[in-house]
């Protein structure tokens, strides 16, 4: 046996293997944003198109109590004064004075509801408008919805609930008025939340997401969510949750994962 020749063949083979491994690693790095999740029954493949937020400290549940509008006439005066120059709105109270209803005498024409200038104009009509954030995926041609915020984080209520934080009514592409409930929010019971990566894996439990070749995660944020309360519940408890905006071939949708239990929550 020619050991010198055999040795040369082995060296060439190892060099070819090294080249293959380097090429394989290069290809993986080109697609490094794609992550696979496996368990015994499912395959989960997604692409991050946003930055994963760092885990904040001191996360708690929130306790929310709606403000009684009838107890502070100065607050109502502030709302009226916002449109005083146009004398444009009539106010009423519903749900035992916990919900403010405004009707515009002259509806406001709108273009696209995702226009930031329009959103700011609408919020200038309401009490503490700076505390609200536009919620695009539950807004429609008949309504523009906003969620209240706490320390910059959105506070959501299930759309199954008749109790909503701030809804503008739209008819014939004009805003005709709004309904507003303003919550006093306080922190209750510190929790040890799961991180965003763990929450992403929990999305694999959603049967409507299984089977897609690739999911595009457009946005991730930590928020607070209530899915069980209604207009007769006081106070409402909001759990910390991870909010994902996910795009598939069927469109873009909101998904929520309980940041304490890891359960995937539905809001519709």
Coordinates of C-alpha atoms in Angstrom, one line a residue:
X1 CA 0.0 0.0 0.0
X2 CA 1.3 3.4 -0.9
X3 CA 0.8 5.3 2.4
X4 CA 2.1 8.5 1.0
X5 CA -0.6 8.5 -1.7
X6 CA -3.3 7.4 0.8
X7 CA -2.2 10.2 3.2
X8 CA -2.5 12.7 0.3
X9 CA -6.0 11.5 -0.5
X10 CA -7.1 11.9 3.2
X11 CA -5.7 15.4 3.3
X12 CA -7.6 16.4 0.1
X13 CA -10.8 14.9 1.6
X14 CA -10.4 16.8 4.8
X15 CA -9.7 20.0 2.9
X16 CA -12.9 19.5 0.8
X17 CA -14.9 18.8 4.0
X18 CA -13.5 22.0 5.5
X19 CA -14.5 24.0 2.4
X20 CA -18.0 22.5 2.6
X21 CA -18.4 23.3 6.3
X22 CA -17.2 26.9 5.8
X23 CA -19.7 27.3 2.9
X24 CA -22.5 25.8 5.1
X25 CA -21.7 28.2 7.9
X26 CA -21.7 31.2 5.5
X27 CA -25.1 30.2 4.1
X28 CA -26.5 30.0 7.6
X29 CA -25.1 33.4 8.5
X30 CA -26.8 34.9 5.5
X31 CA -30.1 33.7 6.9
X32 CA -29.2 34.1 10.6
X33 CA -32.4 35.9 11.4
X34 CA -34.4 32.8 10.6
X35 CA -35.1 30.6 13.7
X36 CA -36.6 27.1 13.8
X37 CA -38.6 25.8 16.7
X38 CA -39.2 22.1 17.0
X39 CA -41.1 19.9 19.2
X40 CA -42.5 16.4 18.6
X41 CA -45.5 17.5 16.7
X42 CA -44.8 21.0 15.2
X43 CA -42.4 23.0 13.1
X44 CA -42.1 26.7 13.7
X45 CA -40.1 28.9 11.4
X46 CA -40.0 32.7 11.7
X47 CA -38.1 35.8 10.6
X48 CA -37.4 38.7 13.0
X49 CA -37.9 42.0 11.3
X50 CA -37.6 44.0 14.4
X51 CA -35.4 44.3 17.5
X52 CA -36.2 42.0 20.5
X53 CA -36.8 44.3 23.5
X54 CA -34.6 44.0 26.6
X55 CA -36.4 42.6 29.6
X56 CA -37.4 45.5 31.9
X57 CA -37.2 45.3 35.6
X58 CA -40.0 45.5 38.2
X59 CA -42.8 44.2 36.0
X60 CA -46.1 43.9 37.9
X61 CA -49.8 43.3 37.3
X62 CA -51.9 46.4 36.9
X63 CA -55.1 47.3 38.7
X64 CA -57.3 49.5 36.7
X65 CA -60.3 51.5 38.0
X66 CA -62.4 53.7 35.7
X67 CA -62.8 57.4 36.5
X68 CA -66.2 58.6 37.4
X69 CA -66.7 61.6 35.1
X70 CA -69.4 63.1 37.2
X71 CA -67.2 63.5 40.2
X72 CA -65.0 66.2 38.7
X73 CA -66.7 68.9 36.6
X74 CA -63.4 70.5 35.9
X75 CA -62.4 67.5 33.8
X76 CA -65.5 67.7 31.7
X77 CA -64.9 71.5 31.3
X78 CA -61.4 70.6 30.0
X79 CA -62.9 68.3 27.3
X80 CA -65.5 70.9 26.3
X81 CA -62.8 73.6 26.1
X82 CA -60.8 71.6 23.6
X83 CA -63.5 72.2 21.0
X84 CA -64.8 75.4 22.4
X85 CA -63.8 77.5 19.5
X86 CA -65.8 75.3 17.1
X87 CA -68.6 74.6 19.5
X88 CA -68.5 71.2 17.9
X89 CA -69.4 68.5 20.4
X90 CA -72.1 67.4 22.7
X91 CA -71.2 65.3 25.8
X92 CA -73.2 62.6 27.6
X93 CA -72.3 60.0 30.3
X94 CA -73.1 56.3 30.1
X95 CA -72.3 53.1 32.2
X96 CA -73.0 54.8 35.6
X97 CA -71.0 57.9 34.6
X98 CA -67.9 55.8 33.8
X99 CA -67.9 56.3 30.1
X100 CA -67.9 59.7 28.3
X101 CA -69.7 59.9 25.0
X102 CA -69.0 62.8 22.6
X103 CA -71.0 63.6 19.4
X104 CA -69.5 66.0 16.9
X105 CA -72.0 68.4 15.5
X106 CA -69.8 68.8 12.5
X107 CA -68.0 65.5 11.8
X108 CA -64.3 65.6 11.0
X109 CA -63.2 64.4 7.6
X110 CA -60.4 61.9 7.6
X111 CA -58.1 60.2 5.1
X112 CA -56.1 57.1 6.3
X113 CA -56.5 56.3 10.0
X114 CA -52.8 55.4 10.3
X115 CA -51.9 59.0 9.5
X116 CA -50.0 60.3 12.5
X117 CA -51.2 63.9 12.0
X118 CA -54.8 62.7 12.0
X119 CA -54.2 60.6 15.2
X120 CA -52.8 63.6 17.0
X121 CA -55.7 65.8 15.8
X122 CA -58.2 63.3 17.2
X123 CA -56.4 62.9 20.5
X124 CA -56.5 66.7 20.9
X125 CA -60.3 66.3 21.4
X126 CA -60.1 64.0 24.4
X127 CA -59.1 64.0 28.1
X128 CA -55.4 63.2 28.6
X129 CA -54.9 62.5 24.9
X130 CA -51.2 62.1 25.4
X131 CA -51.9 58.9 27.4
X132 CA -53.2 57.0 24.4
X133 CA -51.7 55.1 21.5
X134 CA -53.2 54.2 18.2
X135 CA -54.2 50.5 17.8
X136 CA -54.2 49.8 14.0
X137 CA -55.2 46.2 13.9
X138 CA -58.6 46.6 15.5
X139 CA -59.3 49.9 13.8
X140 CA -61.5 49.7 10.7
X141 CA -63.6 51.8 8.3
X142 CA -66.2 52.2 11.0
X143 CA -64.0 52.9 14.0
X144 CA -60.6 54.2 15.1
X145 CA -59.4 52.7 18.3
X146 CA -56.7 53.8 20.8
X147 CA -55.4 52.0 23.9
X148 CA -54.4 53.8 27.1
X149 CA -50.7 53.5 28.1
X150 CA -48.9 53.1 31.4
X151 CA -45.2 54.2 31.5
X152 CA -45.2 54.2 27.8
X153 CA -46.5 50.6 27.5
X154 CA -49.9 50.0 25.9
X155 CA -52.8 48.7 28.1
X156 CA -55.2 46.6 26.0
X157 CA -58.7 45.3 26.6
X158 CA -60.1 42.4 24.6
X159 CA -62.2 43.5 21.7
X160 CA -64.9 41.1 22.9
X161 CA -65.5 43.5 25.7
X162 CA -68.0 46.3 25.3
X163 CA -65.8 48.3 27.6
X164 CA -63.3 50.1 25.4
X165 CA -60.8 52.8 26.3
X166 CA -61.1 55.2 23.4
X167 CA -63.1 54.6 20.3
X168 CA -63.8 57.1 17.6
X169 CA -66.9 56.3 15.4
X170 CA -66.5 56.7 11.7
X171 CA -69.3 57.1 9.2
X172 CA -68.9 57.9 5.5
X173 CA -65.2 58.5 6.1
X174 CA -65.9 61.1 8.7
X175 CA -65.4 60.9 12.5
X176 CA -68.8 61.6 14.2
X177 CA -67.7 61.3 17.8
X178 CA -66.0 59.1 20.4
X179 CA -66.5 57.1 23.6
X180 CA -63.8 57.3 26.3
X181 CA -63.1 55.4 29.5
X182 CA -60.1 56.7 31.5
X183 CA -58.4 54.3 33.9
X184 CA -56.5 55.0 37.0
X185 CA -53.7 52.4 36.9
X186 CA -51.7 51.1 39.9
X187 CA -49.1 48.4 40.1
X188 CA -49.9 45.2 42.0
X189 CA -47.7 42.2 42.7
X190 CA -44.3 42.0 41.1
X191 CA -43.8 39.1 38.7
X192 CA -41.0 37.2 37.0
X193 CA -41.9 37.3 33.3
X194 CA -40.7 35.1 30.5
X195 CA -38.5 36.8 27.9
X196 CA -39.5 37.6 24.4
X197 CA -37.7 34.6 22.9
X198 CA -39.7 32.2 25.2
X199 CA -42.9 34.0 24.2
X200 CA -42.1 33.5 20.5
X201 CA -41.8 29.8 21.1
X202 CA -45.2 29.8 22.7
X203 CA -46.7 31.1 19.5
X204 CA -46.0 27.6 18.1
X205 CA -49.1 26.5 20.1
X206 CA -51.3 28.6 17.8
X207 CA -52.8 26.1 15.4
X208 CA -53.5 28.9 12.9
X209 CA -49.8 29.6 12.7
X210 CA -48.6 26.0 12.2
X211 CA -47.7 25.0 8.7
X212 CA -46.5 28.3 7.3
X213 CA -43.1 28.1 5.7
X214 CA -42.0 31.3 7.3
X215 CA -43.6 33.9 9.6
X216 CA -42.5 37.5 9.6
X217 CA -42.5 39.1 13.1
X218 CA -42.8 42.8 12.4
X219 CA -43.0 44.2 15.9
X220 CA -42.6 43.1 19.5
X221 CA -43.6 45.0 22.6
X222 CA -44.3 44.4 26.3
X223 CA -47.8 45.5 27.2
X224 CA -50.6 44.9 29.6
X225 CA -53.8 43.0 28.7
X226 CA -57.2 42.1 30.1
X227 CA -59.3 39.4 28.4
X228 CA -62.0 38.6 31.0
X229 CA -63.4 41.8 32.4
X230 CA -66.5 43.6 31.2
X231 CA -68.3 46.9 31.8
X232 CA -69.6 45.6 35.2
X233 CA -66.2 44.6 36.5
X234 CA -64.4 46.9 38.9
X235 CA -61.5 46.9 39.1
X236 CA -59.9 45.3 36.1
X237 CA -56.7 43.3 36.4
X238 CA -54.2 43.6 33.5
X239 CA -51.5 41.0 33.1
X240 CA -48.1 41.7 31.5
X241 CA -48.0 40.2 28.0
X242 CA -45.8 40.1 25.0
X243 CA -47.5 41.6 21.9
X244 CA -46.5 40.4 18.5
X245 CA -47.4 41.8 15.1
X246 CA -47.1 38.8 12.7
X247 CA -47.3 38.7 9.0
X248 CA -48.1 35.6 6.9
X249 CA -49.3 35.0 3.4
X250 CA -52.9 35.6 4.7
X251 CA -52.1 39.1 6.1
X252 CA -51.0 40.8 9.3
X253 CA -52.4 40.0 12.8
X254 CA -51.9 40.7 16.5
X255 CA -50.9 37.9 18.9
X256 CA -50.5 38.1 22.6
X257 CA -48.6 35.8 25.0
X258 CA -49.1 36.0 28.8
X259 CA -45.7 37.0 30.1
X260 CA -46.3 35.1 33.4
X261 CA -47.8 31.8 32.2
X262 CA -46.6 31.7 28.6
X263 CA -50.2 31.0 27.4
X264 CA -51.2 32.4 24.1
X265 CA -54.2 34.8 24.6
X266 CA -57.0 35.7 22.2
X267 CA -58.6 39.2 22.2
X268 CA -61.3 38.7 19.6

